[in-house]
Coordinates of C-alpha atoms and ligand atoms in Angstrom, one line a residue:
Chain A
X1 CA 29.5 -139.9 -27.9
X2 CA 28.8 -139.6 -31.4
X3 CA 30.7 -136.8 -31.9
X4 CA 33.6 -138.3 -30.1
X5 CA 32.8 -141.2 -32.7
X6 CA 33.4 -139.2 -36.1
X7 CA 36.3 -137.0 -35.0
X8 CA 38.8 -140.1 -34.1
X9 CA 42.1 -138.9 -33.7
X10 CA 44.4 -139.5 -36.7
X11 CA 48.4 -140.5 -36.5
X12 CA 50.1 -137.2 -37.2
X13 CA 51.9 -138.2 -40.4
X14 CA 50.7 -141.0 -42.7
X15 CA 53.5 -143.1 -43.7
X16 CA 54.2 -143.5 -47.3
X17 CA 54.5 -147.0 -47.8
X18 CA 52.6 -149.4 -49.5
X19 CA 49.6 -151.3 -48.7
X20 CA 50.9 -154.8 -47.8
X21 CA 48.5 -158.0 -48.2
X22 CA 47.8 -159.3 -44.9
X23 CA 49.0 -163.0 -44.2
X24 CA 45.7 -165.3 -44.7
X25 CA 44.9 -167.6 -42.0
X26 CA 42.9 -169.7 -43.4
X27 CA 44.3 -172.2 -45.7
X28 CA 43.8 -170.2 -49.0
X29 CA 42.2 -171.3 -52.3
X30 CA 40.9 -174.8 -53.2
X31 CA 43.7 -176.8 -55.5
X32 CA 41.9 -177.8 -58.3
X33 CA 41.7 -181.8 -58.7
X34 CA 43.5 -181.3 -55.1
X35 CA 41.5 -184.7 -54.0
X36 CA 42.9 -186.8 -56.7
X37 CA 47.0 -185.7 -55.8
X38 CA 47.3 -188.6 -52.7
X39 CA 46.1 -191.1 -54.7
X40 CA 47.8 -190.5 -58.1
X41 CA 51.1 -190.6 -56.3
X42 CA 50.3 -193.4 -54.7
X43 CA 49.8 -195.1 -58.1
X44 CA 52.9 -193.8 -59.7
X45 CA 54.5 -195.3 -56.3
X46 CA 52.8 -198.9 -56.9
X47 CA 53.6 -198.8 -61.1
X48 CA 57.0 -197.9 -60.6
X49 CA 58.0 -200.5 -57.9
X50 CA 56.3 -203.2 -60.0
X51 CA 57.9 -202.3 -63.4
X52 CA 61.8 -202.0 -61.3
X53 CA 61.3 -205.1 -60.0
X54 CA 61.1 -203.8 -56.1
X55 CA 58.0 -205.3 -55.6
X56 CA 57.6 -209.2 -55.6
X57 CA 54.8 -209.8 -57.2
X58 CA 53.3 -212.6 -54.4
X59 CA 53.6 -209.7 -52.0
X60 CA 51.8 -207.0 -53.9
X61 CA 51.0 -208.1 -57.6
X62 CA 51.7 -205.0 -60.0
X63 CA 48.5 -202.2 -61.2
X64 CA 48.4 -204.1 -64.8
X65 CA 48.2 -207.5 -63.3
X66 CA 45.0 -206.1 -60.5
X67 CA 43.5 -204.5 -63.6
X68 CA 43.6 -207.7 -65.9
X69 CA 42.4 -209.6 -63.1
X70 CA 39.9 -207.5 -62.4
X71 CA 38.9 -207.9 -65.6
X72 CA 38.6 -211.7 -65.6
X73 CA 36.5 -211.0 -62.4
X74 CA 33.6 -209.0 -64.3
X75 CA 33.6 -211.2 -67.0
X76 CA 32.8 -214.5 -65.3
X77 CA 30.6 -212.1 -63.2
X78 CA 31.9 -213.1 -60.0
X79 CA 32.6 -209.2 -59.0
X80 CA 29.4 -208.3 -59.6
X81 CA 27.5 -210.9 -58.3
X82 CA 29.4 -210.6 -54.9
X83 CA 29.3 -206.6 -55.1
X84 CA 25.7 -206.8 -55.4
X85 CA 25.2 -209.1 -52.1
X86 CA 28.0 -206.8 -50.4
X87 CA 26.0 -203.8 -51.1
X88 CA 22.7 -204.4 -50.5
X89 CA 24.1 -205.7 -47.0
X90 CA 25.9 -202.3 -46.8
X91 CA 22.7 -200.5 -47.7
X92 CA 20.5 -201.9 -45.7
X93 CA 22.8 -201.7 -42.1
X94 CA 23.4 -197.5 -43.0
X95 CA 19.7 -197.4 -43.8
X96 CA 18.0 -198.6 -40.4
X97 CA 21.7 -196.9 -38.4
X98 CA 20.8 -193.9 -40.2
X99 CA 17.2 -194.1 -39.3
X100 CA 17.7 -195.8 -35.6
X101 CA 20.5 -193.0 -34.6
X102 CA 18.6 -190.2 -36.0
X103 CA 15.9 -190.9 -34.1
X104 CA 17.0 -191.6 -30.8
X105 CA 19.3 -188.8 -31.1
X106 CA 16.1 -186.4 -31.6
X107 CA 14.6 -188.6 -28.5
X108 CA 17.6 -187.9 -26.2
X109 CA 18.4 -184.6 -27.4
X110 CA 14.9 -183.1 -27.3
X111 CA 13.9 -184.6 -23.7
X112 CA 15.6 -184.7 -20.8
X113 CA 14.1 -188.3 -20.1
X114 CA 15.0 -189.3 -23.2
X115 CA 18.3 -188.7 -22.9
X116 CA 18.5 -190.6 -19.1
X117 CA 17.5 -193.2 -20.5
X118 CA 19.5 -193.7 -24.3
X119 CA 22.0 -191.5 -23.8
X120 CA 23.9 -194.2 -21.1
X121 CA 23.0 -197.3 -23.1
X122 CA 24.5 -195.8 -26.1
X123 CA 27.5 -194.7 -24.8
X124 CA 28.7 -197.8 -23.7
X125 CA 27.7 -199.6 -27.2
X126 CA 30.1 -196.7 -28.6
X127 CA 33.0 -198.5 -26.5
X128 CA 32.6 -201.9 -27.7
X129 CA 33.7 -202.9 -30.9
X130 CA 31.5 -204.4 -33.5
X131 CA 33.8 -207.5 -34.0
X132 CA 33.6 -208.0 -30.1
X133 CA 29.8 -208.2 -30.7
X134 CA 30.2 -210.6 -33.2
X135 CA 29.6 -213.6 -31.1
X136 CA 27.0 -212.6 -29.2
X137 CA 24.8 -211.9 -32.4
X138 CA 25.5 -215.2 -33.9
X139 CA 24.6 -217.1 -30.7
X140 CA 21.4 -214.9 -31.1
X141 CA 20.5 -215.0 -34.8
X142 CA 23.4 -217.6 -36.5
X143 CA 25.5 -216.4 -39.2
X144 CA 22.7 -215.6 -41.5
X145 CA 22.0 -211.7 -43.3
X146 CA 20.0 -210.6 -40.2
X147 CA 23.2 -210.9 -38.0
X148 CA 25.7 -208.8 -40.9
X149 CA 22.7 -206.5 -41.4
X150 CA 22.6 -206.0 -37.5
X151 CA 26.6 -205.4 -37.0
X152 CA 26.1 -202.7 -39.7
X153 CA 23.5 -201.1 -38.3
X154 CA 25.0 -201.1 -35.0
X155 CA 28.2 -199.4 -36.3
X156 CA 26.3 -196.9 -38.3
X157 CA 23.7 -195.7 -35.6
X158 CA 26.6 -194.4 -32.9
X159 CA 28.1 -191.8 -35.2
X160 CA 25.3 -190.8 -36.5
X161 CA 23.1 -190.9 -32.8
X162 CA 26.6 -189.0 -31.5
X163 CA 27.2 -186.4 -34.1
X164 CA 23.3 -185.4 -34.5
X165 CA 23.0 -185.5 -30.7
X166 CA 26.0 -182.9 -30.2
X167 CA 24.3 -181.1 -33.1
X168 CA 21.2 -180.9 -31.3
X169 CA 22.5 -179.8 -28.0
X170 CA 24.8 -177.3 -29.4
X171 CA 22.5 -175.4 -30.9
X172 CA 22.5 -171.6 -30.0
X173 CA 20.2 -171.1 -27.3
X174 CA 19.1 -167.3 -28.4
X175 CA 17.7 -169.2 -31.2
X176 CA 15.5 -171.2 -29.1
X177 CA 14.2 -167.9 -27.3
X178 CA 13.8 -166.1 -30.7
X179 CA 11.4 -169.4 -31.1
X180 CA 9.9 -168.9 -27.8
X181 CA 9.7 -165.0 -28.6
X182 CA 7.6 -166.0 -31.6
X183 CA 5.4 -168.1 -29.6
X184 CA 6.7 -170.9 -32.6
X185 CA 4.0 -174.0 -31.8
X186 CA 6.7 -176.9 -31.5
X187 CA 6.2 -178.3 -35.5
X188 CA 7.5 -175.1 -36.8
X189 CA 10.4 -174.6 -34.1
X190 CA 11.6 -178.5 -34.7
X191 CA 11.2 -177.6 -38.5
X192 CA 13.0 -174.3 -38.9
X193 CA 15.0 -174.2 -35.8
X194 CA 16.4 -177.4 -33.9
X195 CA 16.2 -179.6 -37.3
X196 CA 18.5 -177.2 -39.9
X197 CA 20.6 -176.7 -36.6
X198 CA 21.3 -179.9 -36.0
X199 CA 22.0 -180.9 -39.8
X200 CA 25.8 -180.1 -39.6
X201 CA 25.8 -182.2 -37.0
X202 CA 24.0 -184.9 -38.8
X203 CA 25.9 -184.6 -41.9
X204 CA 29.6 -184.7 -39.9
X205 CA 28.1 -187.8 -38.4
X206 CA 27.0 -189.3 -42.0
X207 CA 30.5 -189.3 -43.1
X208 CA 31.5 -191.3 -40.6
X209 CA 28.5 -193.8 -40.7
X210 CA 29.4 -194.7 -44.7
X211 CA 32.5 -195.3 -44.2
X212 CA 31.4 -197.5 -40.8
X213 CA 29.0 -199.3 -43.0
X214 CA 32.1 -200.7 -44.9
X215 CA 34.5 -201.0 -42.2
X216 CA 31.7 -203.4 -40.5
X217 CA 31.1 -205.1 -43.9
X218 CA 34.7 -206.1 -43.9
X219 CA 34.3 -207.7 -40.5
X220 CA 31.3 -209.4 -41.1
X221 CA 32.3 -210.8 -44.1
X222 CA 35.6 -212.3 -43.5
X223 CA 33.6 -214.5 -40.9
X224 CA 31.6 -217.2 -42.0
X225 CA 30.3 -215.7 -44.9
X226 CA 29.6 -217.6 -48.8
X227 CA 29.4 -214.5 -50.3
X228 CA 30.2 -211.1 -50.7
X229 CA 33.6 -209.4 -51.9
X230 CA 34.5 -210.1 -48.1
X231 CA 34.4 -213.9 -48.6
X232 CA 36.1 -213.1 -52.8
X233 CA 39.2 -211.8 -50.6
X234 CA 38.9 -214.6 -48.2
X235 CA 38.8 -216.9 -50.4
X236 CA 42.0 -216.1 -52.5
X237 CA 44.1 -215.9 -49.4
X238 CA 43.3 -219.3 -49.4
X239 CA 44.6 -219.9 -52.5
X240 CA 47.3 -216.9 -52.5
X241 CA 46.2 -214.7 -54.9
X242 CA 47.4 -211.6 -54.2
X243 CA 45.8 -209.7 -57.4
X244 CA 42.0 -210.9 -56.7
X245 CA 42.7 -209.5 -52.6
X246 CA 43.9 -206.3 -54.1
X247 CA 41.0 -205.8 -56.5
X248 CA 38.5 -206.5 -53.2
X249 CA 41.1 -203.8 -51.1
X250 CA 40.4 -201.1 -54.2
X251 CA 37.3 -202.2 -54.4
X252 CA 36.6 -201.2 -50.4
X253 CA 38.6 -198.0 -50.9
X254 CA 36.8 -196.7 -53.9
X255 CA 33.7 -197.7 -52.4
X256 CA 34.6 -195.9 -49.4
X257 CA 35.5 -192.8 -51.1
X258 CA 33.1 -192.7 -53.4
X259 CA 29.9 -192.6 -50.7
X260 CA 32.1 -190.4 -48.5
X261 CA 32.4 -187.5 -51.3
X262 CA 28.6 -188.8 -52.2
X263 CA 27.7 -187.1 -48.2
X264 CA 30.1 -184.1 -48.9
X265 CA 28.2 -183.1 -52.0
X266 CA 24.9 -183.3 -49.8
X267 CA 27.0 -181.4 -47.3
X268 CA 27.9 -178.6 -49.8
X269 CA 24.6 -178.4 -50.9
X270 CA 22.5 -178.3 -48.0
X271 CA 25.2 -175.9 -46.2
X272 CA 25.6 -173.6 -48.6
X273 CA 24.4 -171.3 -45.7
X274 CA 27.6 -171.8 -43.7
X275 CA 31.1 -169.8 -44.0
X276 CA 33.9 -171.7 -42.9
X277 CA 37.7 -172.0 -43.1
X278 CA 38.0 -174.2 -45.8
X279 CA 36.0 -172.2 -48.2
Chain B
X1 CA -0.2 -164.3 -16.9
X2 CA -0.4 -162.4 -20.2
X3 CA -4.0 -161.0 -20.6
X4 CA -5.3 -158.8 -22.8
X5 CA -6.2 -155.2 -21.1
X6 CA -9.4 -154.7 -22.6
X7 CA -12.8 -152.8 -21.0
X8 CA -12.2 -149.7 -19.5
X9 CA -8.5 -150.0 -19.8
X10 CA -8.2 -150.0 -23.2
X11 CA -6.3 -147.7 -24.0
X12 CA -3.7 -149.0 -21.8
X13 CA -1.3 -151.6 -23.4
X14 CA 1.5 -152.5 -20.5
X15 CA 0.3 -152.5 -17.1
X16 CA 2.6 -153.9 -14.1
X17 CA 2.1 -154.1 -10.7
X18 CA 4.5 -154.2 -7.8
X19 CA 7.2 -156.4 -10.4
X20 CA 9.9 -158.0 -8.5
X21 CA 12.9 -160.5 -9.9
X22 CA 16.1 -161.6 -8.2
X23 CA 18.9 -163.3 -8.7
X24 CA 20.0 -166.0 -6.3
X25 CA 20.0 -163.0 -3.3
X26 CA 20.2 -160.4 -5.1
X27 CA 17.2 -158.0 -6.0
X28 CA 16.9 -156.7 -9.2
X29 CA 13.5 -155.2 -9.6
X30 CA 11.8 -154.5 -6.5
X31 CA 8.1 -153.7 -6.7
X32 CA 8.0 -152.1 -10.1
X33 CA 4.8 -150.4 -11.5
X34 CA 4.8 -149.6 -15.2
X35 CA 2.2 -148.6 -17.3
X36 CA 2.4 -148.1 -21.3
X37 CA -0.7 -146.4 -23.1
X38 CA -1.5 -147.3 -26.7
X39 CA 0.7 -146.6 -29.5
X40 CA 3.3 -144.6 -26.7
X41 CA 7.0 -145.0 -27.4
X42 CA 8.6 -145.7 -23.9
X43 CA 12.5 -145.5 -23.5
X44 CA 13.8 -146.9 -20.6
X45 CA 16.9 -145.9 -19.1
X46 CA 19.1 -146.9 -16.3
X47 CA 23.0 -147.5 -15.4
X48 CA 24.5 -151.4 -16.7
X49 CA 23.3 -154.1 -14.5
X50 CA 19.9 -152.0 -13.0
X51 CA 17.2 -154.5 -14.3
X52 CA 16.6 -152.9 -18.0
X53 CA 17.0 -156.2 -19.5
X54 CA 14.9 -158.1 -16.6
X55 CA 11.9 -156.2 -17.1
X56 CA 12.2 -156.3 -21.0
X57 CA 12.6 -159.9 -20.4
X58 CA 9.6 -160.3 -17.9
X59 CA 7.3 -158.9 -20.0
X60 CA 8.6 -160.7 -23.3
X61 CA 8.0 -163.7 -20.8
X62 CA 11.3 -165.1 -21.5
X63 CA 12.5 -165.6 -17.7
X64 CA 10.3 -168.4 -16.8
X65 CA 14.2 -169.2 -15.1
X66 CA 13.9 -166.3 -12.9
X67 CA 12.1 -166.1 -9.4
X68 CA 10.0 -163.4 -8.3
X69 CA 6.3 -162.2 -8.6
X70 CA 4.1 -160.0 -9.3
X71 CA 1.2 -158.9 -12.2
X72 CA 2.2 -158.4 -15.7
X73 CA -0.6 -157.7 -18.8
X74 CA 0.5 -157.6 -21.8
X75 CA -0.5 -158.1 -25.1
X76 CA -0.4 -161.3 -26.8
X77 CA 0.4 -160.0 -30.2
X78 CA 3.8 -158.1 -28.9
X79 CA 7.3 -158.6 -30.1
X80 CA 10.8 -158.8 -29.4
X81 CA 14.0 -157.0 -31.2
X82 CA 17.2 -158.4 -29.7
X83 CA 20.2 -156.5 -29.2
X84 CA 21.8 -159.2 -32.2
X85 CA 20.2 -159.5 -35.0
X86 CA 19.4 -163.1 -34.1
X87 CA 18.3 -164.2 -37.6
X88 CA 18.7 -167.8 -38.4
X89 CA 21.7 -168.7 -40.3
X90 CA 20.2 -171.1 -42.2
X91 CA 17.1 -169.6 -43.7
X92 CA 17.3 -166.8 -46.6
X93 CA 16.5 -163.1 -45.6
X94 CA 12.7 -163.8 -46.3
X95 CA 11.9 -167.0 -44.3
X96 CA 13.4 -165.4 -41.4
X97 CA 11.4 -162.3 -42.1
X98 CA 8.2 -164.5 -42.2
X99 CA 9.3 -167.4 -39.3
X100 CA 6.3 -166.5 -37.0
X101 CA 3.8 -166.0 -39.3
X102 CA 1.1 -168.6 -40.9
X103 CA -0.4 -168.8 -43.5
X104 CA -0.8 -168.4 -47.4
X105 CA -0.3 -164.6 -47.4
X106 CA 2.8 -164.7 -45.3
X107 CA 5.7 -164.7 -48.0
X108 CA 3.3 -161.6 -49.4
X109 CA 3.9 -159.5 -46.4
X110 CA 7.3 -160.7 -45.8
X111 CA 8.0 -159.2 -48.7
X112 CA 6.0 -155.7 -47.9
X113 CA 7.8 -156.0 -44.8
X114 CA 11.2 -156.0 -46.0
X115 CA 10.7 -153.2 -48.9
X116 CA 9.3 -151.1 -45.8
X117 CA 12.7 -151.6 -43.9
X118 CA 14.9 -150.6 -47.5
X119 CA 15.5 -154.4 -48.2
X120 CA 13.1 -155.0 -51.3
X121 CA 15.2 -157.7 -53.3
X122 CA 17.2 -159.4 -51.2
X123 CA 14.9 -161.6 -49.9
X124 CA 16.7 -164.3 -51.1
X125 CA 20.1 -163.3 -49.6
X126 CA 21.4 -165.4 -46.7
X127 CA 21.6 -163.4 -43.9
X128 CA 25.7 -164.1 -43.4
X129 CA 25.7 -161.5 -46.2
X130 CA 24.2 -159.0 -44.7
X131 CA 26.1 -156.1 -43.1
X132 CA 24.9 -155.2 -39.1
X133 CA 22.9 -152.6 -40.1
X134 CA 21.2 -154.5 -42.7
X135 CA 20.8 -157.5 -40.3
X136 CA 19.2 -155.6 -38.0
X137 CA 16.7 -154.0 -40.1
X138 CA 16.0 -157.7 -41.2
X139 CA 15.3 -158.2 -37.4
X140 CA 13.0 -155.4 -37.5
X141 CA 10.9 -156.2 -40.1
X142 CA 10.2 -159.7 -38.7
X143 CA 9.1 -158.0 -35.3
X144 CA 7.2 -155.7 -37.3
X145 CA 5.2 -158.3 -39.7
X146 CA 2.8 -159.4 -37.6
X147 CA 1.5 -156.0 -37.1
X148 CA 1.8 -156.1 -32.7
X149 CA 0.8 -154.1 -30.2
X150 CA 3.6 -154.2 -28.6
X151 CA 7.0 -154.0 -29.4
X152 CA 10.1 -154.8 -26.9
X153 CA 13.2 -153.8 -27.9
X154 CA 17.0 -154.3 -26.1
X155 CA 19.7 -151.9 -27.1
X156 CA 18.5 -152.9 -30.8
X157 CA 20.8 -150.6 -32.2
X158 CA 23.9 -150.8 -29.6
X159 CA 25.6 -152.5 -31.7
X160 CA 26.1 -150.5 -35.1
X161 CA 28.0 -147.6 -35.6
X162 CA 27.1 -143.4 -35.2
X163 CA 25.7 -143.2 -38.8
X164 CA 23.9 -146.2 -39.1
X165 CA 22.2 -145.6 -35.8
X166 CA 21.2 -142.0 -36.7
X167 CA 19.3 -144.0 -40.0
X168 CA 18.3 -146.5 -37.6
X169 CA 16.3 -144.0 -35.3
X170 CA 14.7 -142.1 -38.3
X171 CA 13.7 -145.8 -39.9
X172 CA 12.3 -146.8 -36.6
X173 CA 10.2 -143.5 -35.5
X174 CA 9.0 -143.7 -39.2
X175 CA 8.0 -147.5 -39.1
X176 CA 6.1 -146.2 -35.5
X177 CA 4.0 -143.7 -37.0
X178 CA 2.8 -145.7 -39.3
X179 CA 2.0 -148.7 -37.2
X180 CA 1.1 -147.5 -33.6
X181 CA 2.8 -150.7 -31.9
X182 CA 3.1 -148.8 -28.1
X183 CA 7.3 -149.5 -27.7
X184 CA 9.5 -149.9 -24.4
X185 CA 13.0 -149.2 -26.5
X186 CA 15.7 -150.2 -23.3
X187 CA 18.8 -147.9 -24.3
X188 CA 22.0 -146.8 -22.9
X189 CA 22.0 -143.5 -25.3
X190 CA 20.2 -140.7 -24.0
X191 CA 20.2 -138.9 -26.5
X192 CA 18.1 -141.9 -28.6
X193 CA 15.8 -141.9 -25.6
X194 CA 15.2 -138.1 -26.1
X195 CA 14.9 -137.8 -29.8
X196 CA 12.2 -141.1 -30.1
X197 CA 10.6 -141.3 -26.9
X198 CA 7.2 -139.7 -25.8
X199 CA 8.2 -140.7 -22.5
X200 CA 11.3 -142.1 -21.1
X201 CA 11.6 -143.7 -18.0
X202 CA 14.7 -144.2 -15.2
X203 CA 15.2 -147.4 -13.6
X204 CA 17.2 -147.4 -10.3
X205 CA 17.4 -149.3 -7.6
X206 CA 14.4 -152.0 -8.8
X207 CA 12.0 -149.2 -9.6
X208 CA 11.2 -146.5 -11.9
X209 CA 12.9 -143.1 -10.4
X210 CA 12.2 -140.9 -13.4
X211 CA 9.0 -140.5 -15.6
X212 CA 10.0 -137.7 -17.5
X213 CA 7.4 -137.3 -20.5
X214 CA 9.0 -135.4 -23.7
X215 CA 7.0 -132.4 -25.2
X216 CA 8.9 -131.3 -28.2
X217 CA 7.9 -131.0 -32.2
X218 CA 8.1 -133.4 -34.5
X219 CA 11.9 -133.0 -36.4
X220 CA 14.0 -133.3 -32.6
X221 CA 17.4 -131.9 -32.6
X222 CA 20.2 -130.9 -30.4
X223 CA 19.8 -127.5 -31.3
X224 CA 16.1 -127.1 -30.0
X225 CA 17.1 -125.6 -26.4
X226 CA 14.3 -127.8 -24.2
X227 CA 16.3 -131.0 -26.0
X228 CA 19.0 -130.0 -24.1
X229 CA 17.4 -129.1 -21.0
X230 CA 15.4 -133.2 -21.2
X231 CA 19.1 -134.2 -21.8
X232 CA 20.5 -132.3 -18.9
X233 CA 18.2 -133.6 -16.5
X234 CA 18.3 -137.1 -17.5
X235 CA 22.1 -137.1 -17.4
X236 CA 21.6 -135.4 -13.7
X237 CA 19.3 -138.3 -12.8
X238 CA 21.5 -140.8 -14.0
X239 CA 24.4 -139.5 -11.8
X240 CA 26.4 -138.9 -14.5
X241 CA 27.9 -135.2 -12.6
X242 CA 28.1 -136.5 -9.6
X243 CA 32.1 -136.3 -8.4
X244 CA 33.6 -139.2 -6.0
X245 CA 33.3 -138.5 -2.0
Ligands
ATP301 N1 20.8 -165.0 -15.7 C1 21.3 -164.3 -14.7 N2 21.8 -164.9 -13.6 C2 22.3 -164.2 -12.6 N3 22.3 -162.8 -12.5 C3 21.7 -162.2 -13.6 C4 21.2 -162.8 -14.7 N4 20.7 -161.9 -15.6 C5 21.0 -160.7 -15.0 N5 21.6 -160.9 -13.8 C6 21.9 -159.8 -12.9 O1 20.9 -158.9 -12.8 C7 21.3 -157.6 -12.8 C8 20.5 -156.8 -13.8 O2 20.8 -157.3 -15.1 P1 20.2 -156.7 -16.4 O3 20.7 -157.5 -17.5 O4 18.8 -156.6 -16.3 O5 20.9 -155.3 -16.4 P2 20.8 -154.1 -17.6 O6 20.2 -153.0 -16.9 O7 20.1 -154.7 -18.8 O8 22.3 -153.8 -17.8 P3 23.0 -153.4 -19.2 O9 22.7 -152.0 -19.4 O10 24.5 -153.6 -18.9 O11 22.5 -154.4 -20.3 C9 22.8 -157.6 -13.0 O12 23.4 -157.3 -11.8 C10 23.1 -159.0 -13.5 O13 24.3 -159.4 -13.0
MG302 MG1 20.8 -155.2 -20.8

């Protein structure tokens, strides 16, 4: 065999021509700044529209006009004051999800019990809406923070319970009898096994839950609210001002994108173990 | 299920009595006895799909899954080499090295552990960096750390190439000597079996057929003519001569 091994057969005659690169696969290098490229043109889109005329400004108010307004905002302090209320709602709903869908996804992933019993429940909170909840929770608790807090948490738990829970029960069972071939005591195989396994999962399910945690902020802010950058956009379609809804719609997006890439630095970071197609 | 042999039969490591293990209907061992002294490497050998990796697996005690019965004592301290690597993605060369162990001194011998498998510095490398060969003496070293008394091994090096195996089997009869774990090394090769073993062992038909113990000086070659002759007759038992009808 080994011999067999070492004295492969070679092709008669070696063709003379030259090495040719392979096609890649894989969607080559990083563009640097390739994030920023959607956006920018977006921009240039919106400024030039404005500045030809295209756009009437009580449809879509031009860049300059959002920027000076926004301006006016942060000096009479009403951005900030409603930004403040806005996040700390925000923060709070992704940091009891976050907490909540961890932890019952360790319960149902871990156990088969626990999984009877959440894993149904959750499922069917995964197909109802937030806004269709909406009712319900201020028959239950009025239309005070504990009911926007609630709808927030509620979006945030399912990707995160859902994403760490696939994490968890995909994990590679060799690696749970290299554990069980160690004789591991259960501590050290949740710490060094089934935890870093299931942080991929985690993570993929954090980018979601961020960007859920505004999406439900939105929604529980355009109802029967007095403050927030929800009720600021409300509030001006009231009195049509298109520039003050388009600061709160940028306002949304960049804080969107800013926790998003805030999770994919984490990601980066803590995965630095991982190979994958886009690196 | 897995006590230590201690008394009068000390210095026996493995001991098995009357083994059996199925699958659904289908027998795989069959009322296998095995014993394993002290510090004796073991190959096992047997065609694909005649239990090699069901008895590995019983006495790793990883087929709690799996009906049958009989008596199996082995030592607690005992590890298993996998024919992957199996190291954890997600931990650097020296935490997997050092996943079973506890205590203070553990990164310490991790380290030891690793310069004694040709690894000294990379103990910080991820092991997706690793070539097979490398990988796999990572996998070694972390069955070899905690010093056992028994060591199980599954077609460890099956899958790395001619040379690499060749290093692999002087690495491993070297790292024997100097630790006297007794070794049940489940190979296809029989050649490996011949050039490691002490004894090497044919499974057939749920049982051992062939106990064939190997008498030859230290540096084992093809050239020495009673290699050939443990080869011959191993490749007889194994049917490999036999023609169709
Ligand atoms: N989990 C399982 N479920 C059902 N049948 C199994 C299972 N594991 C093994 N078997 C069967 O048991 C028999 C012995 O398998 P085993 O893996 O022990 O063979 P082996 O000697 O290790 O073969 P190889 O040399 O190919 O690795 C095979 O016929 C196999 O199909
Ligand atoms: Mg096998």
């Amino acid at each position: 065999m080994t011999a067999s091994v070492l004295s492969r057969p070679r092709p008669a005659v070696a063709t003379p021509t030259a090495a040719k690169p392979r096609r890649r696969l894989g969607p080559g290098r990083a563009i640097p700044f390739g994030a920023a490229i959607g956006p920018v043109g977006l921009l240039t889109l919106w400024a030039v529209g404005s500045a030809a005329g295209w756009l009437d400004p009580r449809t879509l108010s031009a860049p300059w006009t959002v920027v000076t307004t926004a301006g006016d905002l942060i000096a009479n302090g009403r951005l900030q004051d409603n930004l403040a209320v806005s996040a700390q709602r925000a923060g709070l709903g992704l940091a009891f999800g976050t907490v909540i869908g961890t932890v019952l996804a360790l319960a149902s992933g871990l156990s088969r019990w626990g999984e009877a019993i959440l894993d149904g429940p959750i499922q069917i909170k995964r197909a109802i809406p937030a806004v269709a909840l909406i009712p319900l929770l201020i028959l239950w608790l009025g239309i005070g923070e504990e009911m926007k807090v609630l709808t927030i948490t509620l979006g945030v738990l399912v990707p995160v319970y859902i994403h760490t829970h696939n994490g968890l029960r995909t994990i590679d069972s060799r690696y749970v009898e290299l554990g069980e071939s160690l004789r591991l005591p259960p501590g050290t195989f949740l710490r060094r096994i089934v935890l870093p396994g299931a942080l991929p999962g985690f993570l993929l399910g954090m980018r979601f839950a961020v960007v859920g945690a505004w999406l439900s902020l939105v929604v529980v802010e355009q109802i029967n609210s007095t403050s927030g950058i929800g009720y600021m956009m409300d509030l001006a379609r009231q009195y049509g001002q298109t520039d003050v809804i388009i600061v709160g719609l940028v306002l949304y997006g960049l804080l969107g994108l800013i926790s998003d890439g805030a999770v994919r630095l984490v990601q980066r970071k803590a995965l630095s173990w991982r190979r994958t197609l886009a690196d | 299920m897995a006590t230590h042999a201690g008394g009068l039969t000390a210095t026996r490591t493995v001991r098995v009595r009357s083994l059996s293990r199925g699958f659904g209907d289908r027998t795989v061992l069959n009322g296998l006895d095995l014993e394993i002294g002290e510090g004796e490497f073991v190959a096992l050998l047997g065609r694909s799909g005649s239990g090699k990796s069901t008895l590995l697996r019983a006495l790793a005690g990883l087929d709690r899954d799996v009906a049958g019965s009989g008596q199996i004592e082995v030592p607690q301290n005992s590890s298993v080499v996998f024919q992957d690597a199996r190291l954890l993605p997600w931990q650097r060369i020296l935490d997997n090295v050092t996943l079973g162990l506890r205590g203070p001194e553990a990164p310490q011998r991790g380290r030891a552990a690793l310069a004694e498998v040709g690894l000294a510095g990379r103990e910080r490398a991820w092991p997706n960096e690793l070539s097979g060969g490398e990988q796999q003496r990572v996998a070694l070293a972390r069955a070899l750390v905690s010093e056992p008394e028994l060591l199980l091994a599954d077609e460890p090096f099956g899958a790395l190439d001619a040379l690499t195996r060749l290093r692999m089997h002087h690495l491993l009869r070297e790292l024997c000597t100097r630790h006297r774990p007794a070794v049940l090394l489940v190979t296809h090769d029989v050649d490996e079996a011949v050039t490691l073993a002490d004894r090497v062992l044919l499974i057939d038909e749920g049982r051992i057929r062939v106990d064939l113990t190997i008498d030859l000086p230290a540096p084992r070659s093809h050239r020495q003519p009673q290699f050939l002759a443990y080869r011959e007759s191993l490749l007889q038992s194994l049917g490999v001569y036999q023609t169709e009808g």
